[in-house]
Coordinates of C-alpha atoms in Angstrom, one line a residue:
Chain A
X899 CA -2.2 -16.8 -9.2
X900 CA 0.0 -14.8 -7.5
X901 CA 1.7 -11.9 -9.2
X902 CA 5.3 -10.0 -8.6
X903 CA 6.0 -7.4 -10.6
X904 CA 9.9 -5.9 -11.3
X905 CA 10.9 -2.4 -12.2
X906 CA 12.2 -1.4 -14.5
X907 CA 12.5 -4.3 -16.5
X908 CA 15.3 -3.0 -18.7
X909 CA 17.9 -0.6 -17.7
X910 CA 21.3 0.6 -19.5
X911 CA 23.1 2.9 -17.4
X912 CA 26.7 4.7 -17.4
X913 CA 29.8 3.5 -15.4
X914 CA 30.0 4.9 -11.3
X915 CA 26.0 5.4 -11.3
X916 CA 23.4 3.8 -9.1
X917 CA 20.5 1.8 -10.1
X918 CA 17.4 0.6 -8.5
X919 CA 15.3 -2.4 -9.2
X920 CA 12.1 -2.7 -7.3
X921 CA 10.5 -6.0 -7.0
X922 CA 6.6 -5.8 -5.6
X923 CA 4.2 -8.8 -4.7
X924 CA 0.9 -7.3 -6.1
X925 CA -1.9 -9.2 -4.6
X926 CA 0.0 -11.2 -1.6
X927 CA 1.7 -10.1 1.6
X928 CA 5.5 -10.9 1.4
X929 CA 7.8 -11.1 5.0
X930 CA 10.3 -12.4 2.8
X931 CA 11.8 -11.5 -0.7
X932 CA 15.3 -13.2 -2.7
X933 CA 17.1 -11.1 -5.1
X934 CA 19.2 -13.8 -7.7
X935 CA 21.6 -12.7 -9.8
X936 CA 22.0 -14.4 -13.6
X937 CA 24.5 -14.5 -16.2
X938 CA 24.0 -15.6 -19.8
X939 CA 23.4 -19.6 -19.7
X940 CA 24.3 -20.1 -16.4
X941 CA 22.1 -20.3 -13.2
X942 CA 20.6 -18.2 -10.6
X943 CA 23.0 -17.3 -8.0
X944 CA 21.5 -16.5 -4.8
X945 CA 22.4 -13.2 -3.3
X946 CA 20.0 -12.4 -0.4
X947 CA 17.6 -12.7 1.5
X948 CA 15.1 -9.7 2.2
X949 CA 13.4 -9.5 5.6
X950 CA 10.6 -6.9 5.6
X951 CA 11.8 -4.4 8.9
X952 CA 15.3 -5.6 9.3
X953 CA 18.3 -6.1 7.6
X954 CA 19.2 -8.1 4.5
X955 CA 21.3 -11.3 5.0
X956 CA 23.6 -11.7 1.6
X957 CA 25.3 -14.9 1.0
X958 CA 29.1 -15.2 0.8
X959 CA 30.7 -13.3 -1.6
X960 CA 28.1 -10.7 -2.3
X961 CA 29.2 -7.0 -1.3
X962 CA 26.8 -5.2 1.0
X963 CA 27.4 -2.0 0.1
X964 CA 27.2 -2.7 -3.4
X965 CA 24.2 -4.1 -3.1
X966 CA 22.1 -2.4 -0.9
X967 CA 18.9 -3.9 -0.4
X968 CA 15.6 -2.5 1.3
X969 CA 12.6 -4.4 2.5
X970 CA 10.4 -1.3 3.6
X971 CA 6.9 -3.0 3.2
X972 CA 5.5 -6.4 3.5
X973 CA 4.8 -5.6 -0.5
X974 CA 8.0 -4.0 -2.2
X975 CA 11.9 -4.6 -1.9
X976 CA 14.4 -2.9 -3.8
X977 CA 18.2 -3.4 -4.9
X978 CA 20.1 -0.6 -5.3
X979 CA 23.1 -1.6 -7.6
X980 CA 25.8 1.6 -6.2
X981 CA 28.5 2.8 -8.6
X982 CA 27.5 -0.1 -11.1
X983 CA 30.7 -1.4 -13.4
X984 CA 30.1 -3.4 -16.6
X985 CA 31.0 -6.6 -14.9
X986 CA 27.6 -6.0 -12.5
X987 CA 26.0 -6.1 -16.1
X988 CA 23.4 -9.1 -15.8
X989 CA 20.1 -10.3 -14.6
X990 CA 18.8 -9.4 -11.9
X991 CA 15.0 -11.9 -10.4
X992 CA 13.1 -11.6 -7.2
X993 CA 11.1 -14.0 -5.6
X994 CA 8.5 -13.4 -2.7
X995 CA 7.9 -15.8 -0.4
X996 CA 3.7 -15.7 0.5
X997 CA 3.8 -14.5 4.5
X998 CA 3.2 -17.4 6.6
X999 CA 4.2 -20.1 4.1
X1000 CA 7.3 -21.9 4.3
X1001 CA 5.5 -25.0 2.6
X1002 CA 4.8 -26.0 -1.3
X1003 CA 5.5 -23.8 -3.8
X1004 CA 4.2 -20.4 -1.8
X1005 CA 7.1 -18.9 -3.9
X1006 CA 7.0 -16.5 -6.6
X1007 CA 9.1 -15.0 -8.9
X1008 CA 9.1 -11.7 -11.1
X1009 CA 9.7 -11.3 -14.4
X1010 CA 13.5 -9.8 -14.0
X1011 CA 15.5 -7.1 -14.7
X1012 CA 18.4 -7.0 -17.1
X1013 CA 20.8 -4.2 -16.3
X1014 CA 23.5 -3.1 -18.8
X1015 CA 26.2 -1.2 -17.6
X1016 CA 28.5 1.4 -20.1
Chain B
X570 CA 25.0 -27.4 2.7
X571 CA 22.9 -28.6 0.0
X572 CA 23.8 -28.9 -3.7
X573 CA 21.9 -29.4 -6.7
X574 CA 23.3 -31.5 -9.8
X575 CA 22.4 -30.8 -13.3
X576 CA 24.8 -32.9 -15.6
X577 CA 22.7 -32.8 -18.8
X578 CA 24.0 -28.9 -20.0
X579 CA 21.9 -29.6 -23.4
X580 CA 19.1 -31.8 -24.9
X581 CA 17.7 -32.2 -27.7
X582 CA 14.1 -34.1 -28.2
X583 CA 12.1 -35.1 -31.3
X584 CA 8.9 -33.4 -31.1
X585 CA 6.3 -35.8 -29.4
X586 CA 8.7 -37.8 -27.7
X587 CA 9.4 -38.2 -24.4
X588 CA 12.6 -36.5 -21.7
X589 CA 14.0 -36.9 -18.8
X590 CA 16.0 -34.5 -17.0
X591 CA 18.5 -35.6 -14.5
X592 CA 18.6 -34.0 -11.1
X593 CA 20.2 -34.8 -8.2
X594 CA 20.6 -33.7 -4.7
X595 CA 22.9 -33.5 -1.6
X596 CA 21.1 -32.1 2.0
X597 CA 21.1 -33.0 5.2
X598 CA 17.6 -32.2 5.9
X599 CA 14.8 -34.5 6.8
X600 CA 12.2 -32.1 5.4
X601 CA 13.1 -30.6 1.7
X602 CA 10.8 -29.6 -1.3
X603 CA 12.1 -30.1 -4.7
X604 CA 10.9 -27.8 -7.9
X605 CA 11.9 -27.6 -11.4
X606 CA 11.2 -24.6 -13.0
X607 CA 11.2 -23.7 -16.9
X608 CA 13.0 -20.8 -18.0
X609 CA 12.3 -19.7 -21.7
X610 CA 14.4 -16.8 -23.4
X611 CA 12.2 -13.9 -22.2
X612 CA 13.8 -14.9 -18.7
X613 CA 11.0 -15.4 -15.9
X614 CA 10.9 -18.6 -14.0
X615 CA 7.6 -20.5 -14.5
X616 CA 7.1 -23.0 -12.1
X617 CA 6.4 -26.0 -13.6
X618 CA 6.2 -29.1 -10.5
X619 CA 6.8 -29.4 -7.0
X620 CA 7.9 -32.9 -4.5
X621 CA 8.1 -33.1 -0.8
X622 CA 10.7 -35.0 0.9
X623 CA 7.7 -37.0 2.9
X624 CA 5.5 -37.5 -0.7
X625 CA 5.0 -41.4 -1.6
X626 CA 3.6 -40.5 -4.9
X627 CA 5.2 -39.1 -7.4
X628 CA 4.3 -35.7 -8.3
X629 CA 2.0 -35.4 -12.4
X630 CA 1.5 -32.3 -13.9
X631 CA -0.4 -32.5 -16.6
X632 CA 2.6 -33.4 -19.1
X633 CA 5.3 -32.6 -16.6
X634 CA 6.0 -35.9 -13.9
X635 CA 8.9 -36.1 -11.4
X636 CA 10.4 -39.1 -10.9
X637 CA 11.7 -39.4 -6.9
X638 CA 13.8 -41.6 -5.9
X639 CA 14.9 -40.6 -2.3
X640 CA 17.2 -42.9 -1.6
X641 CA 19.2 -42.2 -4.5
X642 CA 19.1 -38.4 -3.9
X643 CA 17.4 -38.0 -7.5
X644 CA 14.6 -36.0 -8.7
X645 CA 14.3 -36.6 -12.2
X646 CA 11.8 -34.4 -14.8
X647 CA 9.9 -36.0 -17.2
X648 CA 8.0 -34.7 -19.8
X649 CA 5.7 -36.3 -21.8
X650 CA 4.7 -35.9 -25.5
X651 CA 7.6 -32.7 -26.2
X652 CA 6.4 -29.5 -27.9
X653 CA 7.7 -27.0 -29.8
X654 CA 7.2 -24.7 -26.8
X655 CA 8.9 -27.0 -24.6
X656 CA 12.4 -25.3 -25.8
X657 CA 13.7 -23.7 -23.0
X658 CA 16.1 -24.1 -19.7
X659 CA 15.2 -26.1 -17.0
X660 CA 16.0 -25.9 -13.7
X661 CA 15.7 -27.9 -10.4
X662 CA 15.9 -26.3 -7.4
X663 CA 15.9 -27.6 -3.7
X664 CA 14.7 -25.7 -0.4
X665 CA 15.2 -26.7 2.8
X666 CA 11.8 -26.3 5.0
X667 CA 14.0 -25.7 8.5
X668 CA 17.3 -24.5 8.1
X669 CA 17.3 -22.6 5.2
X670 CA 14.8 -20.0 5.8
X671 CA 12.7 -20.5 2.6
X672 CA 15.6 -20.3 -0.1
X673 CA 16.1 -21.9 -3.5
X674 CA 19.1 -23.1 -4.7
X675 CA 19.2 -23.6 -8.0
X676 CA 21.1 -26.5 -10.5
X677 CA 23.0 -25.6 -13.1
X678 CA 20.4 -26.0 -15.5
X679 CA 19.4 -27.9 -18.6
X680 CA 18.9 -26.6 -21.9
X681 CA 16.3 -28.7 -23.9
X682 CA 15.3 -28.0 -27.6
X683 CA 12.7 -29.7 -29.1
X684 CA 13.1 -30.4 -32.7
X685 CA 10.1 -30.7 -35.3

């Protein structure tokens, strides 16, 4: 099956730093990445959508500049988490979306990232 | 917009026993996939069934069946014979195959626990 892998899969940082979480498919071709965000017992909150070439498109309520997301590849996407604050503290899943596929379950998600923030 | 309804927030199942998990939908798409997806405590999202809008059967996965009902917007999980590994969240997820460019959006989840 399809793999995606997510780095690093832990992370505890200090207040006002960055952080970046890369999320790779590793044997598929992905135009298309998601980034979800998860607290404790709840669901995953969609935050945006990662177009490999051009810009992200992030849902309502999600800072851009906060979240700065690149889609440099049709293989890797990162989030970049700027001047994290405890309450960014959470989980943090990608999904890639097979290129070409918008059918069945051509969808596949990484393992996450939890990111603790001091 | 489309919306996904989980009202079960926790289950519990004898071991051996049979679920359901409720799901239902809102959309105003023609063409839609549903998914459930199992979430244990280590976090990643295993995949677990999948039903097109346009299916007439019901979708079987080995323990795991869906029960569609279209016109009552429902997409129920069913699992068959519960197992101690069967402890987990549970999620159902809609995407729209048009208009939503490929996106999941998630219920609010289930937490099922299987007892022994």
């Amino acid at each position: 099956g399809a793999v995606v892998s997510q780095h690093p899969s832990r992370v505890i940082c200090k207040s006002g730093t960055s952080v970046k979480i890369e999320c790779r498919s590793l044997d598929f071709q992905a135009t298309t990445m998601f980034w979800y965000r998860q607290f404790p017992k709840q669901s995953l909150m969609l935050m945006a959508t990662s177009n490999e070439g051009s810009k992200a498109t992030y849902e309502q309520g999600v800072e851009k500049d906060k979240f700065l997301i690149n889609h440099a590849s049709l293989t890797l996407s990162t989030l970049t988490v700027t001047s994290a604050h405890p309450e960014d503290s959470s989980f943090y899943i990608c999904s890639a979306l097979r290129t070409g596929s918008l059918y069945y379950n051509e969808q596949f998600f990484g393992p996450g990232t939890r990111l603790t923030v001091l | 917009a489309q919306k996904i309804t989980q009202t079960q927030p926790g289950m519990f199942v004898q071991e051996k026993e049979a679920v359901t998990l409720d799901c239902t939908y809102d959309t105003s798409d023609q063409s839609y996939g549903l998914f459930w997806y199992k979430q244990p405590s280590s976090g990643e999202m295993i995949f677990l069934i999948y039903q097109g809008s346009y299916d007439e059967q019901n979708a079987t996965e080995g323990r795991y069946s869906l029960n569609f009902q279209k016109a009552r917007k429902s997409a129920n999980l069913v699992i068959s014979a519960s197992q101690l590994g069967d402890s987990a969240m549970y999620f159902c997820a809609m995407r729209g195959i048009y208009n939503q460019g490929g996106k999941l959006i998630f219920g609010q989840g289930t937490e099922l626990s299987v007892k022994p």
